[in-house]
Amino acid sequence: MIVSTGVPMHTLSEHEPEYDVEECSNGSKYFIPKVDDELKPKINDRFVSINDVEKMYRTYADNAGFDVRLHAKKTNKNGEIQTRWFVCNREGTPNKRFFYSMAIQSGERRYRNTNIKRCGCNACIKTHLTKDRSGCKIYEFVEAHNHALFNTNDRRFSRKNRQMKYTDFKNVLNSSSYKVGAIRAQRIQTILNGGFEHNRCSEIDFKNFKRDAVACVGKKDVKLLINKLSNRRDIVPDYFFEYKCNDHELGAIFWADEVARINYKEFGDVISFDGMFRTNK
């Protein structure tokens, strides 16, 4: 049995909570989103396809203040999805991994528990194909959450809204070309966006993308450099480039453009320094 407490739930935001708080007889609290009835899923609602159901539920979740995750599905003998569940991102329980820190051997890798945000939330919708297979229908909808929801100011921290976009990827790569790290690139992007309240990605997101980009290059960085300089030699006049390999490893590389040749002609041997030469010992 769930009874309304009638007491507003205090949050970190100065605004009123955008959900109702109800309490069970056992003391457990549940949070009901305040969403227009037009956006709420309804049992027996029909849709053309399961993709339309997912689109509808994600729109509802964006307005309610939670993230959506795909859950169980069942297929028929024809390979069609017969039943599909869409659940709150905090559905399920975290894996409890107890360990004794003194017993960890040197060099042993201990994996972090990535399911810590799951708290057993039962909010979901369940849909299945109609008997005539002309579409799908919602047969169950659980509205209550057992955790607080995002308010309007904090929805930029949700998993969906924190996804990096093309402009963010380009910012990280361009900054890397000028020896600017991922953290500083994120701070620059924050300033350009007008402050932290207008920024959707954190420093960790930028660092993770930089890590993935470096891993993608892997052991092909030398090949990329050779190809780039070779192409420049073909299209730039008076450009010289040569390299030497020792046992399939790049041992030496030399290049000179038109300006470098003029400087050598006038002054002899020339030593040039990059503007960032002090940053790399």
Coordinates of C-alpha atoms in Angstrom, one line a residue:
M1 CA 0.0 0.0 0.0
I2 CA 1.3 3.4 -1.0
V3 CA 0.2 6.6 0.9
S4 CA 1.1 10.1 0.0
T5 CA 3.2 11.9 2.6
G6 CA 2.2 15.4 1.5
V7 CA 5.7 16.6 2.5
P8 CA 7.9 18.2 -0.2
M9 CA 11.2 16.4 -0.9
H10 CA 14.2 18.6 -0.3
T11 CA 16.7 18.7 -3.1
L12 CA 19.9 20.5 -3.8
S13 CA 18.1 22.7 -6.3
E14 CA 16.3 25.8 -5.1
H15 CA 13.3 25.0 -7.4
E16 CA 10.4 22.9 -6.3
P17 CA 10.7 19.1 -7.0
E18 CA 9.3 18.1 -10.3
Y19 CA 7.9 14.9 -8.9
D20 CA 5.5 13.7 -6.1
V21 CA 6.8 11.7 -3.2
E22 CA 4.8 8.9 -1.9
E23 CA 5.6 6.5 1.0
C24 CA 4.7 2.8 1.5
S25 CA 3.5 1.4 4.7
N26 CA 7.0 -0.1 5.3
G27 CA 8.6 3.4 5.1
S28 CA 9.9 3.1 1.5
K29 CA 9.6 6.2 -0.6
Y30 CA 8.6 6.4 -4.2
F31 CA 8.9 9.2 -6.7
I32 CA 6.2 9.9 -9.3
P33 CA 7.2 12.2 -12.2
K34 CA 5.1 15.2 -12.9
V35 CA 4.6 14.8 -16.7
D36 CA 1.8 15.8 -19.0
D37 CA -0.8 13.1 -19.5
E38 CA -0.2 13.3 -23.3
L39 CA 3.4 12.1 -22.8
K40 CA 2.7 9.3 -20.3
P41 CA 2.6 5.8 -21.6
K42 CA -0.8 4.1 -21.2
I43 CA -1.7 0.4 -21.1
N44 CA -3.2 -0.9 -24.3
D45 CA -1.7 2.0 -26.4
R46 CA -0.9 0.7 -29.9
F47 CA 2.1 1.6 -32.0
V48 CA 3.2 0.8 -35.5
S49 CA 6.6 -0.7 -34.4
I50 CA 8.7 -1.2 -31.3
N51 CA 11.0 1.6 -32.4
D52 CA 8.0 4.0 -32.0
V53 CA 7.5 2.7 -28.5
E54 CA 11.1 3.3 -27.6
K55 CA 11.0 6.8 -29.1
M56 CA 7.8 7.6 -27.1
Y57 CA 9.3 6.2 -23.8
R58 CA 12.5 8.1 -24.2
T59 CA 10.6 11.3 -24.8
Y60 CA 8.7 10.7 -21.6
A61 CA 11.9 9.9 -19.7
D62 CA 13.5 13.1 -20.9
N63 CA 10.6 15.1 -19.4
A64 CA 10.4 13.0 -16.3
G65 CA 14.1 13.2 -15.4
F66 CA 15.6 9.7 -15.8
D67 CA 17.5 7.6 -18.3
V68 CA 16.2 4.6 -20.2
R69 CA 17.9 1.2 -20.8
L70 CA 16.9 -1.7 -23.0
H71 CA 16.2 -4.8 -21.1
A72 CA 14.8 -8.3 -21.9
K73 CA 13.4 -9.2 -25.2
K74 CA 11.8 -12.4 -26.7
T75 CA 11.7 -13.3 -30.3
N76 CA 9.4 -15.7 -32.2
K77 CA 10.4 -18.5 -34.6
N78 CA 10.4 -15.9 -37.4
G79 CA 13.1 -13.8 -35.7
E80 CA 10.6 -11.0 -34.9
I81 CA 10.8 -9.3 -31.5
Q82 CA 7.7 -10.7 -29.7
T83 CA 8.2 -8.9 -26.4
R84 CA 10.4 -6.0 -25.4
W85 CA 11.0 -4.3 -22.1
F86 CA 12.3 -0.7 -21.6
V87 CA 13.4 0.0 -18.0
C88 CA 14.9 2.8 -15.9
N89 CA 18.6 3.0 -16.1
R90 CA 18.9 2.3 -12.4
E91 CA 17.0 -1.0 -12.7
G92 CA 18.8 -4.0 -11.1
T93 CA 21.1 -4.4 -8.1
P94 CA 24.9 -3.7 -8.0
N95 CA 27.3 -6.6 -7.8
K96 CA 28.5 -6.7 -4.2
R97 CA 32.2 -7.5 -4.3
F98 CA 33.8 -7.7 -0.9
F99 CA 37.6 -8.0 -0.8
Y100 CA 40.3 -7.8 1.8
S101 CA 42.8 -5.1 0.7
M102 CA 45.7 -6.7 2.5
A103 CA 45.2 -10.0 0.5
I104 CA 45.6 -8.4 -2.9
Q105 CA 48.8 -9.6 -4.6
S106 CA 51.2 -7.1 -6.2
G107 CA 50.4 -6.8 -9.9
E108 CA 46.8 -8.1 -9.4
R109 CA 44.2 -6.0 -11.2
R110 CA 41.0 -5.2 -9.3
Y111 CA 38.1 -4.2 -11.5
R112 CA 35.9 -1.4 -10.4
N113 CA 32.2 -2.0 -9.7
T114 CA 30.5 -0.1 -12.5
N115 CA 26.9 -1.0 -11.4
I116 CA 27.0 1.1 -8.3
K117 CA 24.3 3.4 -9.6
R118 CA 21.7 0.6 -9.8
C119 CA 19.3 0.5 -7.0
G120 CA 16.6 -1.9 -8.0
C121 CA 14.2 0.6 -9.6
N122 CA 11.1 -1.2 -11.1
A123 CA 9.9 1.7 -13.4
C124 CA 9.5 0.3 -16.9
I125 CA 7.1 -0.4 -19.8
K126 CA 6.6 -3.7 -21.4
T127 CA 5.3 -4.2 -25.0
H128 CA 4.5 -7.1 -27.3
L129 CA 3.3 -7.7 -30.8
T130 CA -0.5 -7.7 -31.4
K131 CA -2.2 -11.0 -32.4
D132 CA -2.6 -9.8 -36.0
R133 CA 1.1 -8.6 -36.0
S134 CA 0.0 -5.3 -37.3
G135 CA 1.8 -3.4 -34.6
C136 CA 2.6 -3.6 -30.9
K137 CA 0.8 -2.8 -27.7
I138 CA 1.9 -1.8 -24.2
Y139 CA 0.7 -4.3 -21.6
E140 CA 2.4 -3.1 -18.5
F141 CA 3.6 0.4 -17.2
V142 CA 5.3 1.0 -13.9
E143 CA 5.4 4.7 -13.2
A144 CA 7.0 4.9 -9.7
H145 CA 10.7 5.1 -9.1
N146 CA 12.5 4.3 -5.8
H147 CA 15.1 7.1 -6.3
A148 CA 15.0 10.9 -6.8
L149 CA 14.7 12.1 -10.4
F150 CA 16.6 14.8 -12.3
N151 CA 15.2 18.3 -12.1
T152 CA 15.4 20.7 -15.0
N153 CA 18.8 22.2 -14.0
D154 CA 20.4 18.8 -13.5
R155 CA 19.2 17.0 -16.6
R156 CA 22.3 17.9 -18.5
F157 CA 24.1 15.4 -16.2
S158 CA 21.9 12.4 -17.4
R159 CA 23.6 9.7 -19.4
K160 CA 21.7 10.6 -22.5
N161 CA 22.5 14.4 -22.4
R162 CA 26.2 13.7 -21.6
Q163 CA 26.8 12.1 -24.9
M164 CA 29.6 13.9 -26.8
K165 CA 28.7 15.4 -30.2
Y166 CA 30.8 16.0 -33.3
T167 CA 31.9 19.4 -32.2
D168 CA 33.2 18.0 -28.9
F169 CA 35.2 15.3 -30.8
K170 CA 36.6 17.9 -33.1
N171 CA 37.6 20.1 -30.2
V172 CA 39.6 17.3 -28.5
L173 CA 41.4 16.3 -31.7
N174 CA 42.2 19.9 -32.7
S175 CA 43.4 20.7 -29.2
S176 CA 45.6 17.7 -29.2
S177 CA 47.3 18.9 -32.4
Y178 CA 48.4 22.0 -30.5
K179 CA 49.6 20.1 -27.5
V180 CA 46.5 20.9 -25.4
G181 CA 45.4 18.1 -23.1
A182 CA 41.8 16.8 -22.8
I183 CA 41.2 18.5 -19.4
R184 CA 42.2 22.0 -20.7
A185 CA 40.2 21.4 -23.9
Q186 CA 37.1 20.7 -21.8
R187 CA 37.7 23.9 -19.8
I188 CA 38.1 25.9 -23.0
Q189 CA 34.9 24.4 -24.3
T190 CA 33.1 25.3 -21.1
I191 CA 34.1 28.9 -21.4
L192 CA 33.0 29.0 -25.1
N193 CA 29.6 27.6 -24.1
G194 CA 29.1 30.3 -21.5
G195 CA 29.8 28.4 -18.3
F196 CA 29.4 25.1 -16.6
E197 CA 25.6 25.3 -16.6
H198 CA 25.7 25.2 -20.4
N199 CA 28.2 22.4 -20.7
R200 CA 27.0 18.8 -21.0
C201 CA 30.3 16.9 -21.0
S202 CA 32.7 16.4 -18.1
E203 CA 36.5 16.2 -18.0
I204 CA 36.2 12.4 -17.8
D205 CA 34.2 12.3 -21.0
F206 CA 37.0 14.2 -22.8
K207 CA 39.7 12.1 -21.3
N208 CA 38.0 8.9 -22.3
F209 CA 37.6 10.0 -25.9
K210 CA 41.2 11.1 -26.1
R211 CA 42.2 7.6 -24.7
D212 CA 40.1 5.9 -27.3
A213 CA 41.5 8.0 -30.1
V214 CA 45.0 7.2 -29.1
A215 CA 44.2 3.5 -28.8
C216 CA 42.7 3.7 -32.4
V217 CA 46.0 5.0 -33.7
G218 CA 48.0 2.4 -31.8
K219 CA 51.1 1.2 -33.6
K220 CA 50.1 2.9 -36.8
D221 CA 51.4 6.3 -35.9
V222 CA 54.7 5.9 -37.7
K223 CA 52.9 4.8 -40.9
L224 CA 50.6 7.8 -40.7
L225 CA 53.5 10.2 -40.4
I226 CA 55.4 8.6 -43.3
N227 CA 52.3 8.8 -45.5
K228 CA 51.5 12.4 -44.6
L229 CA 55.0 13.6 -45.3
S230 CA 55.2 11.6 -48.5
N231 CA 52.0 13.1 -49.8
R232 CA 53.3 16.6 -48.9
R233 CA 56.5 15.9 -50.9
D234 CA 54.3 15.1 -53.9
I235 CA 52.2 18.3 -53.8
V236 CA 54.5 20.9 -52.3
P237 CA 57.3 22.3 -54.5
D238 CA 60.9 22.3 -53.2
Y239 CA 59.9 20.0 -50.3
F240 CA 62.4 17.3 -49.4
F241 CA 61.7 14.3 -47.2
E242 CA 63.6 11.1 -46.4
Y243 CA 63.6 8.6 -43.6
K244 CA 65.6 5.5 -42.5
C245 CA 64.4 2.3 -40.9
N246 CA 66.4 -0.1 -38.7
D247 CA 64.9 -3.6 -38.2
H248 CA 61.4 -2.4 -39.2
E249 CA 61.6 0.6 -36.8
L250 CA 61.9 4.2 -37.7
G251 CA 65.5 5.2 -36.9
A252 CA 65.8 8.7 -38.4
I253 CA 63.6 11.2 -40.3
F254 CA 64.6 14.4 -42.1
W255 CA 62.5 17.0 -43.9
A256 CA 63.0 20.5 -45.3
D257 CA 60.6 22.9 -47.0
E258 CA 61.4 25.9 -49.2
V259 CA 61.8 28.3 -46.2
A260 CA 64.3 25.9 -44.5
R261 CA 66.3 25.7 -47.7
I262 CA 66.5 29.5 -48.0
N263 CA 67.6 29.8 -44.4
Y264 CA 70.3 27.2 -44.9
K265 CA 71.5 29.0 -48.0
E266 CA 71.8 32.3 -46.1
F267 CA 73.0 31.2 -42.7
G268 CA 74.3 27.6 -43.0
D269 CA 73.2 25.2 -40.2
V270 CA 70.1 26.4 -38.5
I271 CA 68.5 25.1 -35.2
S272 CA 64.8 25.8 -34.9
F273 CA 62.7 25.4 -31.8
D274 CA 59.0 24.7 -31.6
G275 CA 57.0 27.2 -29.5
M276 CA 56.1 24.3 -27.1
F277 CA 59.5 22.8 -26.9
R278 CA 59.7 23.3 -23.1
T279 CA 56.5 21.3 -22.4
N280 CA 58.1 18.0 -23.4
K281 CA 61.4 17.1 -21.6

